Amino acid sequence: MSSKGKNKTISIAGCGWLGLPLAQKLVKKGWRVKGSTTTREKLTLLEKAAIEPFLMQLGNLKEQVDPVFFNSDFLLINVPPSRKNAQAGYLEKMQGLLPFMHAATIGKVIFISSTSVYADVCREVTEADEPSNPSELLLAEMLFLPDKNFDTTVIRFGGLFGPNRNPGRFFRDKNSIPNGLAPVNLIHLNDCLGLIEAVLNQQKTGIYNAVAPSHPTKKEFYGKAILRSGFAVPDFLEEKTQWKIISPDKIIADLNYQFQYPDLMKCLDDPAAF
């Protein structure tokens, strides 16, 4: 049992593709983990994984949420905006969390965000750059960061891939894919988990961009991923129009973090990655 996790409690709002394996990993390290889900069917799954299960519908917090969920040392908010409804109502849902957070014992908040808050400025982007892509996700960051009731860390992840999210299927049955020469900004699930754990253990605050240090072109990365998945490789247009390169230098330096998959092209050769 890890001494870093022993007697520490974390509440993970959103036990999906990222939140569930994080919860399972922290349980093994000795953390007491509370996890929320939007479906009753998943409560049993969480319980079997030694995760204290809570049902939480963000649009209906007053009627459904058990305040006990928020009584933890750490709260990780991993609830991305709905793709179906864009970001409609997202900020309101995040605001609905605040009364529960203020009434609880939370000392540290980790908010999972996205590098999509940066516009395609055709150059390298760091945390020193002001996000110029307005969104409710960015407004949610600004909701938590200045709050004096707890310390906040925002992790802006790039594109996510790994088990059950194979990049070889991303452009399946498509053709003439635009912007084929643009660099990609991606990160494997294992590194997502490793970086979050490092933030927890080292008590870091502030904003971090989290992507792999390598940035192959869309054509190079997805072409290889599609080929290895056994599908016909589509045409990628030989153009580089809208793009950005997200720098992970700050998170590497501050956390002394060594990526498990720093080279995205080599990652595609590892069957264990998927």
PDB file of C-alpha atoms in Angstrom:
ATOM      1  CA  MET A   1       0.000   0.000   0.000  1.00  0.00           C
ATOM      2  CA  SER A   2       1.346   3.395  -0.980  1.00  0.00           C
ATOM      3  CA  SER A   3       2.074   5.685   1.937  1.00  0.00           C
ATOM      4  CA  LYS A   4       1.118   8.631  -0.301  1.00  0.00           C
ATOM      5  CA  GLY A   5      -2.415   7.351  -0.706  1.00  0.00           C
ATOM      6  CA  LYS A   6      -2.961   5.928   2.762  1.00  0.00           C
ATOM      7  CA  ASN A   7      -5.749   7.686   4.661  1.00  0.00           C
ATOM      8  CA  LYS A   8      -6.355  10.087   1.772  1.00  0.00           C
ATOM      9  CA  THR A   9      -9.848  10.474   0.337  1.00  0.00           C
ATOM     10  CA  ILE A  10     -10.721  11.547  -3.191  1.00  0.00           C
ATOM     11  CA  SER A  11     -14.094  12.054  -4.829  1.00  0.00           C
ATOM     12  CA  ILE A  12     -14.128  11.529  -8.590  1.00  0.00           C
ATOM     13  CA  ALA A  13     -17.049  13.197 -10.341  1.00  0.00           C
ATOM     14  CA  GLY A  14     -17.409  11.236 -13.546  1.00  0.00           C
ATOM     15  CA  CYS A  15     -16.244   7.612 -13.550  1.00  0.00           C
ATOM     16  CA  GLY A  16     -16.126   7.053 -17.288  1.00  0.00           C
ATOM     17  CA  TRP A  17     -13.311   6.212 -19.710  1.00  0.00           C
ATOM     18  CA  LEU A  18     -10.790   8.260 -17.706  1.00  0.00           C
ATOM     19  CA  GLY A  19     -12.343   8.449 -14.255  1.00  0.00           C
ATOM     20  CA  LEU A  20     -12.943   4.733 -13.688  1.00  0.00           C
ATOM     21  CA  PRO A  21      -9.386   3.491 -14.350  1.00  0.00           C
ATOM     22  CA  LEU A  22      -8.075   6.403 -12.276  1.00  0.00           C
ATOM     23  CA  ALA A  23     -10.332   5.377  -9.399  1.00  0.00           C
ATOM     24  CA  GLN A  24      -9.242   1.749  -9.698  1.00  0.00           C
ATOM     25  CA  LYS A  25      -5.581   2.744  -9.728  1.00  0.00           C
ATOM     26  CA  LEU A  26      -5.921   4.936  -6.657  1.00  0.00           C
ATOM     27  CA  VAL A  27      -7.810   2.225  -4.740  1.00  0.00           C
ATOM     28  CA  LYS A  28      -4.847  -0.099  -5.324  1.00  0.00           C
ATOM     29  CA  LYS A  29      -2.539   2.615  -3.988  1.00  0.00           C
ATOM     30  CA  GLY A  30      -4.481   2.803  -0.725  1.00  0.00           C
ATOM     31  CA  TRP A  31      -6.762   5.759  -1.411  1.00  0.00           C
ATOM     32  CA  ARG A  32     -10.334   5.861  -0.201  1.00  0.00           C
ATOM     33  CA  VAL A  33     -12.196   6.639  -3.416  1.00  0.00           C
ATOM     34  CA  LYS A  34     -15.723   7.921  -3.930  1.00  0.00           C
ATOM     35  CA  GLY A  35     -17.017   7.825  -7.480  1.00  0.00           C
ATOM     36  CA  SER A  36     -20.064   9.304  -9.160  1.00  0.00           C
ATOM     37  CA  THR A  37     -21.987   8.029 -12.148  1.00  0.00           C
ATOM     38  CA  THR A  38     -25.116   9.164 -13.970  1.00  0.00           C
ATOM     39  CA  THR A  39     -26.526   5.630 -14.354  1.00  0.00           C
ATOM     40  CA  ARG A  40     -27.860   3.322 -11.659  1.00  0.00           C
ATOM     41  CA  GLU A  41     -26.556   0.304 -13.551  1.00  0.00           C
ATOM     42  CA  LYS A  42     -22.978   1.427 -12.977  1.00  0.00           C
ATOM     43  CA  LEU A  43     -23.310   1.720  -9.203  1.00  0.00           C
ATOM     44  CA  THR A  44     -22.735  -2.016  -8.792  1.00  0.00           C
ATOM     45  CA  LEU A  45     -19.648  -1.877 -11.014  1.00  0.00           C
ATOM     46  CA  LEU A  46     -18.139   0.843  -8.846  1.00  0.00           C
ATOM     47  CA  GLU A  47     -18.944  -1.011  -5.644  1.00  0.00           C
ATOM     48  CA  LYS A  48     -17.299  -4.206  -6.915  1.00  0.00           C
ATOM     49  CA  ALA A  49     -14.149  -2.176  -7.627  1.00  0.00           C
ATOM     50  CA  ALA A  50     -14.062  -0.994  -3.975  1.00  0.00           C
ATOM     51  CA  ILE A  51     -15.181   2.486  -5.059  1.00  0.00           C
ATOM     52  CA  GLU A  52     -17.884   4.090  -2.911  1.00  0.00           C
ATOM     53  CA  PRO A  53     -20.686   4.647  -5.457  1.00  0.00           C
ATOM     54  CA  PHE A  54     -22.810   7.777  -5.774  1.00  0.00           C
ATOM     55  CA  LEU A  55     -25.496   8.630  -8.304  1.00  0.00           C
ATOM     56  CA  MET A  56     -25.123  12.205  -9.516  1.00  0.00           C
ATOM     57  CA  GLN A  57     -27.060  13.992 -12.257  1.00  0.00           C
ATOM     58  CA  LEU A  58     -25.512  17.425 -12.633  1.00  0.00           C
ATOM     59  CA  GLY A  59     -28.727  18.975 -13.894  1.00  0.00           C
ATOM     60  CA  ASN A  60     -30.606  17.882 -10.777  1.00  0.00           C
ATOM     61  CA  LEU A  61     -28.129  18.180  -7.916  1.00  0.00           C
ATOM     62  CA  LYS A  62     -30.414  19.388  -5.133  1.00  0.00           C
ATOM     63  CA  GLU A  63     -32.716  16.384  -5.380  1.00  0.00           C
ATOM     64  CA  GLN A  64     -30.216  13.639  -6.104  1.00  0.00           C
ATOM     65  CA  VAL A  65     -26.780  14.349  -4.655  1.00  0.00           C
ATOM     66  CA  ASP A  66     -25.655  12.976  -1.326  1.00  0.00           C
ATOM     67  CA  PRO A  67     -23.495  15.719   0.253  1.00  0.00           C
ATOM     68  CA  VAL A  68     -21.300  12.977   1.717  1.00  0.00           C
ATOM     69  CA  PHE A  69     -19.795  12.596  -1.755  1.00  0.00           C
ATOM     70  CA  PHE A  70     -18.052  15.958  -1.377  1.00  0.00           C
ATOM     71  CA  ASN A  71     -16.522  15.261   2.045  1.00  0.00           C
ATOM     72  CA  SER A  72     -13.064  14.341   0.802  1.00  0.00           C
ATOM     73  CA  ASP A  73      -9.551  15.732   0.775  1.00  0.00           C
ATOM     74  CA  PHE A  74      -9.610  15.978  -3.027  1.00  0.00           C
ATOM     75  CA  LEU A  75     -12.308  16.439  -5.649  1.00  0.00           C
ATOM     76  CA  LEU A  76     -11.593  15.578  -9.271  1.00  0.00           C
ATOM     77  CA  ILE A  77     -14.137  16.963 -11.731  1.00  0.00           C
ATOM     78  CA  ASN A  78     -14.049  14.912 -14.897  1.00  0.00           C
ATOM     79  CA  VAL A  79     -17.336  15.783 -16.558  1.00  0.00           C
ATOM     80  CA  PRO A  80     -16.810  16.994 -20.133  1.00  0.00           C
ATOM     81  CA  PRO A  81     -19.502  18.940 -21.961  1.00  0.00           C
ATOM     82  CA  SER A  82     -21.985  16.840 -23.884  1.00  0.00           C
ATOM     83  CA  ARG A  83     -21.115  16.415 -27.548  1.00  0.00           C
ATOM     84  CA  LYS A  84     -24.778  16.167 -28.510  1.00  0.00           C
ATOM     85  CA  ASN A  85     -25.725  19.524 -27.048  1.00  0.00           C
ATOM     86  CA  ALA A  86     -22.353  21.188 -27.570  1.00  0.00           C
ATOM     87  CA  GLN A  87     -21.704  23.066 -24.315  1.00  0.00           C
ATOM     88  CA  ALA A  88     -25.232  24.264 -23.623  1.00  0.00           C
ATOM     89  CA  GLY A  89     -25.872  24.517 -19.901  1.00  0.00           C
ATOM     90  CA  TYR A  90     -22.419  23.236 -18.960  1.00  0.00           C
ATOM     91  CA  LEU A  91     -21.366  26.270 -16.945  1.00  0.00           C
ATOM     92  CA  GLU A  92     -24.659  26.243 -15.056  1.00  0.00           C
ATOM     93  CA  LYS A  93     -24.048  22.613 -14.097  1.00  0.00           C
ATOM     94  CA  MET A  94     -20.555  23.445 -12.840  1.00  0.00           C
ATOM     95  CA  GLN A  95     -21.955  26.361 -10.851  1.00  0.00           C
ATOM     96  CA  GLY A  96     -24.395  23.932  -9.257  1.00  0.00           C
ATOM     97  CA  LEU A  97     -21.473  22.071  -7.708  1.00  0.00           C
ATOM     98  CA  LEU A  98     -20.150  25.075  -5.800  1.00  0.00           C
ATOM     99  CA  PRO A  99     -22.601  25.133  -2.841  1.00  0.00           C
ATOM    100  CA  PHE A 100     -21.792  21.474  -2.126  1.00  0.00           C
ATOM    101  CA  MET A 101     -18.070  22.114  -2.498  1.00  0.00           C
ATOM    102  CA  HIS A 102     -18.146  25.123  -0.178  1.00  0.00           C
ATOM    103  CA  ALA A 103     -20.044  23.196   2.504  1.00  0.00           C
ATOM    104  CA  ALA A 104     -17.639  20.243   2.388  1.00  0.00           C
ATOM    105  CA  THR A 105     -14.111  19.439   3.535  1.00  0.00           C
ATOM    106  CA  ILE A 106     -12.459  19.716   0.117  1.00  0.00           C
ATOM    107  CA  GLY A 107      -9.028  21.273   0.186  1.00  0.00           C
ATOM    108  CA  LYS A 108      -7.956  20.548  -3.371  1.00  0.00           C
ATOM    109  CA  VAL A 109      -9.822  20.478  -6.697  1.00  0.00           C
ATOM    110  CA  ILE A 110      -8.556  19.050  -9.970  1.00  0.00           C
ATOM    111  CA  PHE A 111     -10.586  20.159 -12.960  1.00  0.00           C
ATOM    112  CA  ILE A 112     -10.131  18.195 -16.182  1.00  0.00           C
ATOM    113  CA  SER A 113     -10.247  20.556 -19.131  1.00  0.00           C
ATOM    114  CA  SER A 114      -9.080  20.467 -22.740  1.00  0.00           C
ATOM    115  CA  THR A 115      -6.496  22.093 -24.998  1.00  0.00           C
ATOM    116  CA  SER A 116      -9.465  23.016 -27.198  1.00  0.00           C
ATOM    117  CA  VAL A 117      -9.586  26.263 -25.182  1.00  0.00           C
ATOM    118  CA  TYR A 118      -6.692  27.409 -27.375  1.00  0.00           C
ATOM    119  CA  ALA A 119      -7.511  28.517 -30.892  1.00  0.00           C
ATOM    120  CA  ASP A 120      -5.496  27.277 -33.878  1.00  0.00           C
ATOM    121  CA  VAL A 121      -2.888  30.046 -33.894  1.00  0.00           C
ATOM    122  CA  CYS A 122      -0.364  28.255 -36.169  1.00  0.00           C
ATOM    123  CA  ARG A 123       2.460  28.198 -33.603  1.00  0.00           C
ATOM    124  CA  GLU A 124       3.489  26.567 -30.334  1.00  0.00           C
ATOM    125  CA  VAL A 125       1.193  27.255 -27.392  1.00  0.00           C
ATOM    126  CA  THR A 126       2.094  27.235 -23.693  1.00  0.00           C
ATOM    127  CA  GLU A 127       0.229  27.948 -20.472  1.00  0.00           C
ATOM    128  CA  ALA A 128       1.448  31.549 -20.741  1.00  0.00           C
ATOM    129  CA  ASP A 129      -0.757  32.014 -23.798  1.00  0.00           C
ATOM    130  CA  GLU A 130      -4.212  33.437 -23.187  1.00  0.00           C
ATOM    131  CA  PRO A 131      -6.877  30.989 -24.425  1.00  0.00           C
ATOM    132  CA  SER A 132      -8.625  32.571 -27.376  1.00  0.00           C
ATOM    133  CA  ASN A 133     -11.293  29.985 -28.120  1.00  0.00           C
ATOM    134  CA  PRO A 134     -14.288  31.095 -26.000  1.00  0.00           C
ATOM    135  CA  SER A 135     -16.222  28.221 -24.470  1.00  0.00           C
ATOM    136  CA  GLU A 136     -18.155  27.240 -21.376  1.00  0.00           C
ATOM    137  CA  LEU A 137     -15.295  24.885 -20.591  1.00  0.00           C
ATOM    138  CA  LEU A 138     -12.964  27.860 -20.267  1.00  0.00           C
ATOM    139  CA  LEU A 139     -15.545  29.735 -18.193  1.00  0.00           C
ATOM    140  CA  ALA A 140     -15.744  26.709 -15.894  1.00  0.00           C
ATOM    141  CA  GLU A 141     -11.984  26.859 -15.371  1.00  0.00           C
ATOM    142  CA  MET A 142     -12.330  30.490 -14.357  1.00  0.00           C
ATOM    143  CA  LEU A 143     -15.130  29.509 -11.995  1.00  0.00           C
ATOM    144  CA  PHE A 144     -12.910  27.240  -9.900  1.00  0.00           C
ATOM    145  CA  LEU A 145      -9.413  28.751 -10.170  1.00  0.00           C
ATOM    146  CA  PRO A 146     -10.003  31.970  -8.163  1.00  0.00           C
ATOM    147  CA  ASP A 147     -12.199  30.324  -5.519  1.00  0.00           C
ATOM    148  CA  LYS A 148     -10.548  30.818  -2.107  1.00  0.00           C
ATOM    149  CA  ASN A 149     -12.361  27.878  -0.509  1.00  0.00           C
ATOM    150  CA  PHE A 150      -9.956  25.377  -2.091  1.00  0.00           C
ATOM    151  CA  ASP A 151      -6.830  25.133  -4.223  1.00  0.00           C
ATOM    152  CA  THR A 152      -7.436  24.294  -7.882  1.00  0.00           C
ATOM    153  CA  THR A 153      -5.386  22.609 -10.566  1.00  0.00           C
ATOM    154  CA  VAL A 154      -6.620  22.659 -14.153  1.00  0.00           C
ATOM    155  CA  ILE A 155      -5.277  19.949 -16.460  1.00  0.00           C
ATOM    156  CA  ARG A 156      -5.896  20.674 -20.130  1.00  0.00           C
ATOM    157  CA  PHE A 157      -5.634  17.350 -21.914  1.00  0.00           C
ATOM    158  CA  GLY A 158      -5.094  17.021 -25.640  1.00  0.00           C
ATOM    159  CA  GLY A 159      -6.835  14.352 -27.679  1.00  0.00           C
ATOM    160  CA  LEU A 160      -7.294  11.159 -25.680  1.00  0.00           C
ATOM    161  CA  PHE A 161      -6.624   7.649 -26.928  1.00  0.00           C
ATOM    162  CA  GLY A 162      -5.915   4.191 -25.538  1.00  0.00           C
ATOM    163  CA  PRO A 163      -7.986   1.115 -24.619  1.00  0.00           C
ATOM    164  CA  ASN A 164     -11.488   1.313 -26.136  1.00  0.00           C
ATOM    165  CA  ARG A 165     -10.461   4.501 -27.922  1.00  0.00           C
ATOM    166  CA  ASN A 166      -8.354   3.255 -30.809  1.00  0.00           C
ATOM    167  CA  PRO A 167      -7.210   6.099 -33.099  1.00  0.00           C
ATOM    168  CA  GLY A 168      -7.271   3.631 -35.987  1.00  0.00           C
ATOM    169  CA  ARG A 169     -11.059   3.939 -35.953  1.00  0.00           C
ATOM    170  CA  PHE A 170     -11.270   7.742 -35.753  1.00  0.00           C
ATOM    171  CA  PHE A 171     -11.387   8.313 -39.534  1.00  0.00           C
ATOM    172  CA  ARG A 172     -12.897   4.997 -40.557  1.00  0.00           C
ATOM    173  CA  ASP A 173     -14.914   5.141 -43.813  1.00  0.00           C
ATOM    174  CA  LYS A 174     -13.920   8.749 -44.444  1.00  0.00           C
ATOM    175  CA  ASN A 175     -11.894  10.271 -47.256  1.00  0.00           C
ATOM    176  CA  SER A 176     -10.252  13.504 -48.341  1.00  0.00           C
ATOM    177  CA  ILE A 177      -9.461  14.325 -44.720  1.00  0.00           C
ATOM    178  CA  PRO A 178      -8.482  17.992 -44.451  1.00  0.00           C
ATOM    179  CA  ASN A 179      -5.371  19.448 -42.841  1.00  0.00           C
ATOM    180  CA  GLY A 180      -3.333  16.271 -43.247  1.00  0.00           C
ATOM    181  CA  LEU A 181      -0.003  17.970 -42.524  1.00  0.00           C
ATOM    182  CA  ALA A 182      -1.118  19.589 -39.268  1.00  0.00           C
ATOM    183  CA  PRO A 183       0.611  18.371 -36.080  1.00  0.00           C
ATOM    184  CA  VAL A 184      -1.440  16.329 -33.615  1.00  0.00           C
ATOM    185  CA  ASN A 185      -1.704  16.979 -29.874  1.00  0.00           C
ATOM    186  CA  LEU A 186      -2.546  13.672 -28.223  1.00  0.00           C
ATOM    187  CA  ILE A 187      -1.998  11.793 -24.985  1.00  0.00           C
ATOM    188  CA  HIS A 188      -2.412   8.137 -24.025  1.00  0.00           C
ATOM    189  CA  LEU A 189      -4.690   7.113 -21.155  1.00  0.00           C
ATOM    190  CA  ASN A 190      -1.762   5.731 -19.138  1.00  0.00           C
ATOM    191  CA  ASP A 191      -0.093   9.133 -19.178  1.00  0.00           C
ATOM    192  CA  CYS A 192      -3.347  10.849 -18.235  1.00  0.00           C
ATOM    193  CA  LEU A 193      -3.509   8.648 -15.146  1.00  0.00           C
ATOM    194  CA  GLY A 194       0.166   9.107 -14.358  1.00  0.00           C
ATOM    195  CA  LEU A 195      -0.027  12.889 -14.596  1.00  0.00           C
ATOM    196  CA  ILE A 196      -3.133  13.128 -12.409  1.00  0.00           C
ATOM    197  CA  GLU A 197      -1.494  10.914  -9.796  1.00  0.00           C
ATOM    198  CA  ALA A 198       1.627  13.095  -9.892  1.00  0.00           C
ATOM    199  CA  VAL A 199      -0.476  16.222  -9.337  1.00  0.00           C
ATOM    200  CA  LEU A 200      -2.201  14.555  -6.391  1.00  0.00           C
ATOM    201  CA  ASN A 201       1.002  13.335  -4.774  1.00  0.00           C
ATOM    202  CA  GLN A 202       2.938  16.566  -5.295  1.00  0.00           C
ATOM    203  CA  GLN A 203       0.059  18.914  -4.385  1.00  0.00           C
ATOM    204  CA  LYS A 204       0.524  21.049  -7.495  1.00  0.00           C
ATOM    205  CA  THR A 205      -1.794  23.921  -8.354  1.00  0.00           C
ATOM    206  CA  GLY A 206      -2.297  26.088 -11.420  1.00  0.00           C
ATOM    207  CA  ILE A 207      -2.834  25.257 -15.089  1.00  0.00           C
ATOM    208  CA  TYR A 208      -1.077  22.491 -17.004  1.00  0.00           C
ATOM    209  CA  ASN A 209      -1.206  21.459 -20.633  1.00  0.00           C
ATOM    210  CA  ALA A 210      -0.997  17.681 -20.970  1.00  0.00           C
ATOM    211  CA  VAL A 211      -0.035  16.176 -24.315  1.00  0.00           C
ATOM    212  CA  ALA A 212       2.722  13.830 -25.462  1.00  0.00           C
ATOM    213  CA  PRO A 213       5.990  15.595 -26.360  1.00  0.00           C
ATOM    214  CA  SER A 214       5.896  14.306 -29.960  1.00  0.00           C
ATOM    215  CA  HIS A 215       3.710  15.889 -32.633  1.00  0.00           C
ATOM    216  CA  PRO A 216       3.583  13.825 -35.843  1.00  0.00           C
ATOM    217  CA  THR A 217       1.297  15.012 -38.600  1.00  0.00           C
ATOM    218  CA  LYS A 218      -2.309  13.930 -38.778  1.00  0.00           C
ATOM    219  CA  LYS A 219      -1.470  11.953 -41.923  1.00  0.00           C
ATOM    220  CA  GLU A 220       1.484  10.181 -40.307  1.00  0.00           C
ATOM    221  CA  PHE A 221      -0.206   9.256 -37.026  1.00  0.00           C
ATOM    222  CA  TYR A 222      -3.702   8.372 -38.140  1.00  0.00           C
ATOM    223  CA  GLY A 223      -2.492   6.789 -41.365  1.00  0.00           C
ATOM    224  CA  LYS A 224      -0.351   4.357 -39.402  1.00  0.00           C
ATOM    225  CA  ALA A 225      -3.059   3.789 -36.781  1.00  0.00           C
ATOM    226  CA  ILE A 226      -5.668   3.009 -39.460  1.00  0.00           C
ATOM    227  CA  LEU A 227      -3.307   0.671 -41.301  1.00  0.00           C
ATOM    228  CA  ARG A 228      -2.491  -1.248 -38.114  1.00  0.00           C
ATOM    229  CA  SER A 229      -6.199  -1.596 -37.384  1.00  0.00           C
ATOM    230  CA  GLY A 230      -6.707  -3.353 -40.708  1.00  0.00           C
ATOM    231  CA  PHE A 231      -8.724  -0.666 -42.465  1.00  0.00           C
ATOM    232  CA  ALA A 232      -8.139   1.030 -45.790  1.00  0.00           C
ATOM    233  CA  VAL A 233      -6.095   4.190 -45.311  1.00  0.00           C
ATOM    234  CA  PRO A 234      -8.030   7.238 -46.546  1.00  0.00           C
ATOM    235  CA  ASP A 235      -6.570  10.195 -48.390  1.00  0.00           C
ATOM    236  CA  PHE A 236      -5.239  12.980 -46.215  1.00  0.00           C
ATOM    237  CA  LEU A 237      -5.064  16.335 -47.932  1.00  0.00           C
ATOM    238  CA  GLU A 238      -1.481  17.595 -48.203  1.00  0.00           C
ATOM    239  CA  GLU A 239      -2.206  20.869 -46.450  1.00  0.00           C
ATOM    240  CA  LYS A 240      -1.432  22.591 -43.160  1.00  0.00           C
ATOM    241  CA  THR A 241      -4.038  25.262 -42.601  1.00  0.00           C
ATOM    242  CA  GLN A 242      -5.334  25.503 -39.040  1.00  0.00           C
ATOM    243  CA  TRP A 243      -2.993  24.100 -36.392  1.00  0.00           C
ATOM    244  CA  LYS A 244      -1.190  24.531 -33.114  1.00  0.00           C
ATOM    245  CA  ILE A 245       1.474  22.649 -31.173  1.00  0.00           C
ATOM    246  CA  ILE A 246       0.695  22.304 -27.479  1.00  0.00           C
ATOM    247  CA  SER A 247       3.826  22.330 -25.334  1.00  0.00           C
ATOM    248  CA  PRO A 248       3.922  19.933 -22.347  1.00  0.00           C
ATOM    249  CA  ASP A 249       7.192  21.410 -21.057  1.00  0.00           C
ATOM    250  CA  LYS A 250       5.688  22.941 -17.915  1.00  0.00           C
ATOM    251  CA  ILE A 251       4.059  19.763 -16.649  1.00  0.00           C
ATOM    252  CA  ILE A 252       7.211  17.749 -17.393  1.00  0.00           C
ATOM    253  CA  ALA A 253       9.425  20.228 -15.521  1.00  0.00           C
ATOM    254  CA  ASP A 254       7.103  20.914 -12.568  1.00  0.00           C
ATOM    255  CA  LEU A 255       6.233  17.266 -11.945  1.00  0.00           C
ATOM    256  CA  ASN A 256       9.505  15.745 -13.140  1.00  0.00           C
ATOM    257  CA  TYR A 257       7.219  13.461 -15.117  1.00  0.00           C
ATOM    258  CA  GLN A 258       8.481  10.864 -17.558  1.00  0.00           C
ATOM    259  CA  PHE A 259       5.923   9.943 -20.194  1.00  0.00           C
ATOM    260  CA  GLN A 260       5.133   6.281 -20.693  1.00  0.00           C
ATOM    261  CA  TYR A 261       4.338   7.046 -24.331  1.00  0.00           C
ATOM    262  CA  PRO A 262       6.363  10.123 -25.314  1.00  0.00           C
ATOM    263  CA  ASP A 263       6.675   8.983 -28.943  1.00  0.00           C
ATOM    264  CA  LEU A 264       3.204   8.691 -30.444  1.00  0.00           C
ATOM    265  CA  MET A 265       4.372   6.797 -33.523  1.00  0.00           C
ATOM    266  CA  LYS A 266       6.148   4.166 -31.408  1.00  0.00           C
ATOM    267  CA  CYS A 267       3.082   3.905 -29.182  1.00  0.00           C
ATOM    268  CA  LEU A 268       1.122   2.575 -32.155  1.00  0.00           C
ATOM    269  CA  ASP A 269       3.520  -0.405 -32.267  1.00  0.00           C
ATOM    270  CA  ASP A 270       2.701  -1.443 -28.685  1.00  0.00           C
ATOM    271  CA  PRO A 271      -0.272  -3.874 -28.515  1.00  0.00           C
ATOM    272  CA  ALA A 272      -0.540  -3.177 -24.770  1.00  0.00           C
ATOM    273  CA  ALA A 273      -1.427   0.432 -25.527  1.00  0.00           C
ATOM    274  CA  PHE A 274      -4.837  -0.600 -26.816  1.00  0.00           C
TER     275      PHE A 274
END
